[in-house]
Coordinates of C-alpha atoms in Angstrom, one line a residue:
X1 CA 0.0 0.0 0.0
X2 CA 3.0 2.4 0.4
X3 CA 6.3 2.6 -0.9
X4 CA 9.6 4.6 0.5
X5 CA 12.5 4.7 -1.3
X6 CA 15.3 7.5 -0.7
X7 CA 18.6 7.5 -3.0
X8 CA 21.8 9.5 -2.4
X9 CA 24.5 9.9 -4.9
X10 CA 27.8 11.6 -4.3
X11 CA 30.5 12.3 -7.3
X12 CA 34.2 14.0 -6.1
X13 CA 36.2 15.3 -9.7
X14 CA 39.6 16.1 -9.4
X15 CA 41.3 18.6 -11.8
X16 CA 45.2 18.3 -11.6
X17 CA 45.6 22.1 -12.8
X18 CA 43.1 24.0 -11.9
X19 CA 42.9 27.0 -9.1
X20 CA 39.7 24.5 -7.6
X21 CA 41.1 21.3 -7.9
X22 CA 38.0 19.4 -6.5
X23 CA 34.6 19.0 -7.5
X24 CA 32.0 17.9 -4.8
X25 CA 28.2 16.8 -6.4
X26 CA 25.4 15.7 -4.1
X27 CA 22.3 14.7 -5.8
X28 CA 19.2 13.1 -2.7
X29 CA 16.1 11.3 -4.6
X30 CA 13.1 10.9 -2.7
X31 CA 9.8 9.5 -3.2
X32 CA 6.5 8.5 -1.4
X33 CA 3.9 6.3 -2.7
X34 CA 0.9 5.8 -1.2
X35 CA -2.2 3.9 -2.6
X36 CA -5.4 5.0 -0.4
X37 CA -7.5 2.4 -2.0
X38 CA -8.3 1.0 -5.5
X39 CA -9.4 4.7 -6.6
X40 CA -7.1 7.0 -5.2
X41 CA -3.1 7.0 -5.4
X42 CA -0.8 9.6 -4.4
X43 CA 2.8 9.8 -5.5
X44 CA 5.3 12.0 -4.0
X45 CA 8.5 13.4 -4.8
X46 CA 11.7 15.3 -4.4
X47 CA 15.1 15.4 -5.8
X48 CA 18.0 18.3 -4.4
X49 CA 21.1 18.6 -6.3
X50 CA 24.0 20.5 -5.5
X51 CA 26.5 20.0 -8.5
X52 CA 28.6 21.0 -10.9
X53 CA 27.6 18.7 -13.6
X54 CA 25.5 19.6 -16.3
X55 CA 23.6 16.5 -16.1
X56 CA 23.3 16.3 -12.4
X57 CA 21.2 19.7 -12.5
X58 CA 19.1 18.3 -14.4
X59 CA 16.2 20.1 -16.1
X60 CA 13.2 22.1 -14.9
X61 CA 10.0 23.3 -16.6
X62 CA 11.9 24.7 -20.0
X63 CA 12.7 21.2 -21.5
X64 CA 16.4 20.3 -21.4
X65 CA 18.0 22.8 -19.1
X66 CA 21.4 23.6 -19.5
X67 CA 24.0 21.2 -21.3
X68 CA 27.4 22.5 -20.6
X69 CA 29.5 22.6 -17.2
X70 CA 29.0 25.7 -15.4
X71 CA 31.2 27.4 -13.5
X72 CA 30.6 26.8 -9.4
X73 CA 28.1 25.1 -6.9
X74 CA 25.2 25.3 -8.7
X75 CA 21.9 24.2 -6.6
X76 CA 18.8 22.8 -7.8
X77 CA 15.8 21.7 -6.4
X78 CA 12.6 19.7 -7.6
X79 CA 9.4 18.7 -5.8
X80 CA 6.0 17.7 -6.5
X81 CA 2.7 15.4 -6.7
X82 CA 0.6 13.4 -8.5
X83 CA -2.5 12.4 -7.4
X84 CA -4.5 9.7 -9.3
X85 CA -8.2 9.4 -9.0
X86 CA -10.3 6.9 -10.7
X87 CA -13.6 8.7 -11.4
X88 CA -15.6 6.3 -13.5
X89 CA -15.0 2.7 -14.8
X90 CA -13.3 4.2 -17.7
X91 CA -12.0 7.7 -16.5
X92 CA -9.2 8.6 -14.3
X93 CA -7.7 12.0 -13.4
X94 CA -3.9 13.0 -12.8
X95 CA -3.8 16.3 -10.6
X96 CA -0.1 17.4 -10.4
X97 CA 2.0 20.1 -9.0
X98 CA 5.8 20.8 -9.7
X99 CA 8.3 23.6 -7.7
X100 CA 11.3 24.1 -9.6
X101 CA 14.1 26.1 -8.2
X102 CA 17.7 26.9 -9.8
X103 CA 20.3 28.8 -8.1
X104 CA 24.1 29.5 -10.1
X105 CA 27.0 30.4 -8.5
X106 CA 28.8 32.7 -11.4
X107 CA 26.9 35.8 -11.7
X108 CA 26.8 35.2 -15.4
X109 CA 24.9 32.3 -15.5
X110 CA 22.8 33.7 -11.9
X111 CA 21.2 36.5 -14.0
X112 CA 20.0 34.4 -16.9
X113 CA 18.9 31.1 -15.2
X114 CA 18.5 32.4 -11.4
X115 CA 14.4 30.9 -11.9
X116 CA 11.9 29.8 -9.4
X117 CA 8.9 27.7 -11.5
X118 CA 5.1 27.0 -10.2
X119 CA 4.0 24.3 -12.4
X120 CA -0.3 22.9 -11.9
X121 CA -1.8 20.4 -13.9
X122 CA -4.7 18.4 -14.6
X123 CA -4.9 15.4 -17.1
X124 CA -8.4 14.0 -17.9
X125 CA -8.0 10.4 -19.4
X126 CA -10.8 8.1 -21.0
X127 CA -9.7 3.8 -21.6
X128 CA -10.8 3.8 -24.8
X129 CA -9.9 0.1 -24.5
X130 CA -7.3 -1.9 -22.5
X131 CA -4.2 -0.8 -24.3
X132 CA -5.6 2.4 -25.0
X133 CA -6.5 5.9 -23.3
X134 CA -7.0 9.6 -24.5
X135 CA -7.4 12.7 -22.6
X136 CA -6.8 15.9 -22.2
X137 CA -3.9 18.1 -20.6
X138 CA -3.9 21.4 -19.1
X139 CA -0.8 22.8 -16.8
X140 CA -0.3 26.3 -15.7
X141 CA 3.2 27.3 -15.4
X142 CA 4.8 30.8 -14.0
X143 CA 8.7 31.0 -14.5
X144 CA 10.1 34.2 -12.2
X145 CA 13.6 35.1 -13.2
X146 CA 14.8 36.6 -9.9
X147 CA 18.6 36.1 -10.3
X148 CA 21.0 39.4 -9.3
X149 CA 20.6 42.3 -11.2
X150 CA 17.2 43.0 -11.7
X151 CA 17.7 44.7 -15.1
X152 CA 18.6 41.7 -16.4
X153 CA 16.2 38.6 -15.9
X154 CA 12.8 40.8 -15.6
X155 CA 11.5 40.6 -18.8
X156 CA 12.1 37.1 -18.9
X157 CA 9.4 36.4 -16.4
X158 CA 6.5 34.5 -18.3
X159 CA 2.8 32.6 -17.9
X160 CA 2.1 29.8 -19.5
X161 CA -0.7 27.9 -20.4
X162 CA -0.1 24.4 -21.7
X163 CA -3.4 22.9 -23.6
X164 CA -2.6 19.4 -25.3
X165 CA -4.2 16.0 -26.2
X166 CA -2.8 12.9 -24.8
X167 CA -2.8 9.7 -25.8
X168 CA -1.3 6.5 -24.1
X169 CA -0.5 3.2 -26.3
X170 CA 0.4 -0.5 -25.7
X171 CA 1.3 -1.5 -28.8
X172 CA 2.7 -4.9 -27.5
X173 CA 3.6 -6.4 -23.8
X174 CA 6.9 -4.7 -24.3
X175 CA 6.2 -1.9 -26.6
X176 CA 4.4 1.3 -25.1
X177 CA 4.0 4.9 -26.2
X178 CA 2.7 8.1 -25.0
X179 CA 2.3 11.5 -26.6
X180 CA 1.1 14.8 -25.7
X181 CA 0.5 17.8 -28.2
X182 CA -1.4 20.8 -28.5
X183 CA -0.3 24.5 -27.4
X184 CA 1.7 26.6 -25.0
X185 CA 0.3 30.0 -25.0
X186 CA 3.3 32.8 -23.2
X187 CA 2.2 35.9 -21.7
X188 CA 5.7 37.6 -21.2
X189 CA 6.0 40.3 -18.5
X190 CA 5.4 43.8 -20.7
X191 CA 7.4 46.7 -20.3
X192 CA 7.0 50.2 -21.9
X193 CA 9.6 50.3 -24.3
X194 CA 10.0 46.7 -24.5
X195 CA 8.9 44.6 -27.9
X196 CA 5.6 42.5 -26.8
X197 CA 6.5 38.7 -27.1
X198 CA 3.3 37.6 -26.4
X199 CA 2.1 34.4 -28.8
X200 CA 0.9 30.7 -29.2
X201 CA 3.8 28.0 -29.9
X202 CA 3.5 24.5 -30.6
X203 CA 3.7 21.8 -27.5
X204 CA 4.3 18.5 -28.3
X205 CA 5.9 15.9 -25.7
X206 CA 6.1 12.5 -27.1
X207 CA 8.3 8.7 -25.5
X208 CA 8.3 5.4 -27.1
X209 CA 9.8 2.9 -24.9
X210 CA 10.4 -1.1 -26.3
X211 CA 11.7 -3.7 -23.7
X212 CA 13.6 -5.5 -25.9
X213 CA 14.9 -8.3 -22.8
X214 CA 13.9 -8.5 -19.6
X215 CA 15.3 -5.7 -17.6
X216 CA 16.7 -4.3 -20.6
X217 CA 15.5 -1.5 -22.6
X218 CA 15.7 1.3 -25.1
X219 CA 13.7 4.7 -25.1
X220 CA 13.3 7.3 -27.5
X221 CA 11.6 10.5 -26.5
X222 CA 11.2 14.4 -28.4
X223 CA 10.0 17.3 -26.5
X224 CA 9.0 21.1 -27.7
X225 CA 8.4 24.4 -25.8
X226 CA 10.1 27.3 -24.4
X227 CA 13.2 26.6 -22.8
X228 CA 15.6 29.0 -20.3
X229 CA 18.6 30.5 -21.6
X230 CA 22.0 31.6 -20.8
X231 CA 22.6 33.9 -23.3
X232 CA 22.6 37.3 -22.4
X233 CA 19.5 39.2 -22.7
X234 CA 20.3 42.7 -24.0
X235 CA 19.6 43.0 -27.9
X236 CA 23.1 43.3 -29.2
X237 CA 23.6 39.5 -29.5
X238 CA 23.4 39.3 -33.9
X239 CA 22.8 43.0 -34.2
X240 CA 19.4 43.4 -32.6
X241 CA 17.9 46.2 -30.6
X242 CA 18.0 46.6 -27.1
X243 CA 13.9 47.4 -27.6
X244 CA 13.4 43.2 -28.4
X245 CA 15.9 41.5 -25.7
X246 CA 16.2 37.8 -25.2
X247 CA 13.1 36.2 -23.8
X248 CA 14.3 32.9 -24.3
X249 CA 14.4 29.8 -27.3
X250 CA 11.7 27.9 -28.3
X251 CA 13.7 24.5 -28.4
X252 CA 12.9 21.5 -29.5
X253 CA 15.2 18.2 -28.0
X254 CA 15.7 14.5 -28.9
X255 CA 16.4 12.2 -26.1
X256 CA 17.5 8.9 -26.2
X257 CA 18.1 6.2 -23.5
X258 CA 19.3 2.1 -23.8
X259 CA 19.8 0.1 -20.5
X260 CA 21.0 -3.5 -20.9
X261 CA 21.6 -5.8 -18.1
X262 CA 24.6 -8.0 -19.2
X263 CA 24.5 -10.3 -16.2
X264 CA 22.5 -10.2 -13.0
X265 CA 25.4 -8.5 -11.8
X266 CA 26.5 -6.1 -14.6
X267 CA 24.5 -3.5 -16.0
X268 CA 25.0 -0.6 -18.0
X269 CA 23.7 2.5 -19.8
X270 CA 23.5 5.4 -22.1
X271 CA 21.9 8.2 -22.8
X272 CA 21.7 11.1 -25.4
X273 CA 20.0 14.3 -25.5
X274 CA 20.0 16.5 -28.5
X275 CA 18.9 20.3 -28.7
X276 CA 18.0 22.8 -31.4
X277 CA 16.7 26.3 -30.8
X278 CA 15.8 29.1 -32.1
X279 CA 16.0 32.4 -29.5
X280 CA 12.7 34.2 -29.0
X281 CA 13.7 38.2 -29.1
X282 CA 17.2 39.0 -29.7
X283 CA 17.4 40.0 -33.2

């Protein structure tokens, strides 16, 4: 009826010539499960990291976060819930809420990613059959940019609305997919003087995952929707204006992951994450 499970991983890096030699990353998983009875399940969750490591940092509420080592001890922190509530014999509903925070020790990288993100959902779902459900998405996102400098993360601040279909697919016993797509509409802080941003984008979030042996496994995922930046925000960046600064990209990322367990005893993995952008303001 409930699960506990708490995970701790620490990573030292030592650089033979560099002023800081030493690298310290600690990243603390935790979750809670609890299943109140056949109708209602609650699933919690909360994962700190304080790291140096791109990939440790993870990513927040824009997609694929950042993917390059940045320069101090960066801090993030992620919690959340999910609660699952089986209205009908053939409808469910997934109420969520995420709390993203990100913290960056160079002042650089502080006043374009220095973020704090509210993120509400809702997710209807229908079982169309056994193998199959659709529904509908809705999530509610604010992102305030409240790194140093106020004259430089401000405008970032945006609303979001995120309106999508979903559908949820067992194509086979070790074959499922899941795919959400629809709209993110971004209501940018406004400024006199500043160029409105405003508009609709496209939001699609789509995984395939295929157990090809048991334990072993290989998924494929693509994602789209406004993503954080580190690039500065002033217009001069390609010969813009300082009227239309840097909001942030609209990014779409390929992800890919294969596990294999060689032995009962040996195990490995890899993974691959691919980004391409386009910046949103900026010139």
């Amino acid at each position: 009826q409930t699960v506990v499970g708490l995970r701790y991983d620490y990573l030292l890096r030592y650089f033979e010539n560099r002023e800081k030699s030493v690298d310290h990353n600690h990243v603390v998983d935790a979750i809670l499960s609890h299943n109140f009875n056949s109708r209602f399940k609650l699933d919690v969750f909360y994962s700190f990291a304080l790291a140096q490591e791109p990939q440790q940092l993870g990513q927040g509420a824009g997609g694929a976060g950042i993917l390059f080592r940045a320069a101090g001890t960066n801090f993030r922190n992620i919690a959340g819930f999910d609660l699952t509530s089986q209205l009908a014999e053939s409808w469910s509903a997934v109420t969520g809420f995420r709390n993203n925070i990100f913290r960056f020790d160079e002042l650089a990288f502080a006043q374009s990613l220095d973020r704090v993100e509210y993120l509400p959902s809702v997710n209807l779902r229908y079982q169309v059959a056994p193998p199959s459900s659709i529904g509908l998405f809705y999530q509610y996102g604010i992102t305030d940019f409240d790194g140093p400098g106020a004259n430089v993360g401000f405008v970032r601040d945006v609303n979001s609305h995120f309106i999508a279909a979903t559908i949820d697919h067992d194509f086979a016993a070790n074959l499922t997919g899941s795919l959400r797509g629809g709209i993110q509409y971004n209501d940018f802080a406004e400024f006199a003087g500043v160029r409105d941003r405003d508009g609709v984008a496209p939001y699609v979030d789509g995984q395939l995952t295929y157990g090809f042996l048991p334990g072993s496994s290989l998924t494929v995922g693509v994602r789209h929707q406004l993503t954080a930046t580190d690039v500065g925000i002033l217009g001069t960046v390609g010969g813009g204006l300082f009227s239309d600064p840097i909001r942030g990209s609209s990014a779409t990322s390929g992800r890919i992951s294969l596990s294999h367990i060689f032995t009962p005893k040996l195990v490995g993995s890899i993974n691959g994450l691919y980004q391409a952008g386009t910046f949103i303001g900026g010139g």
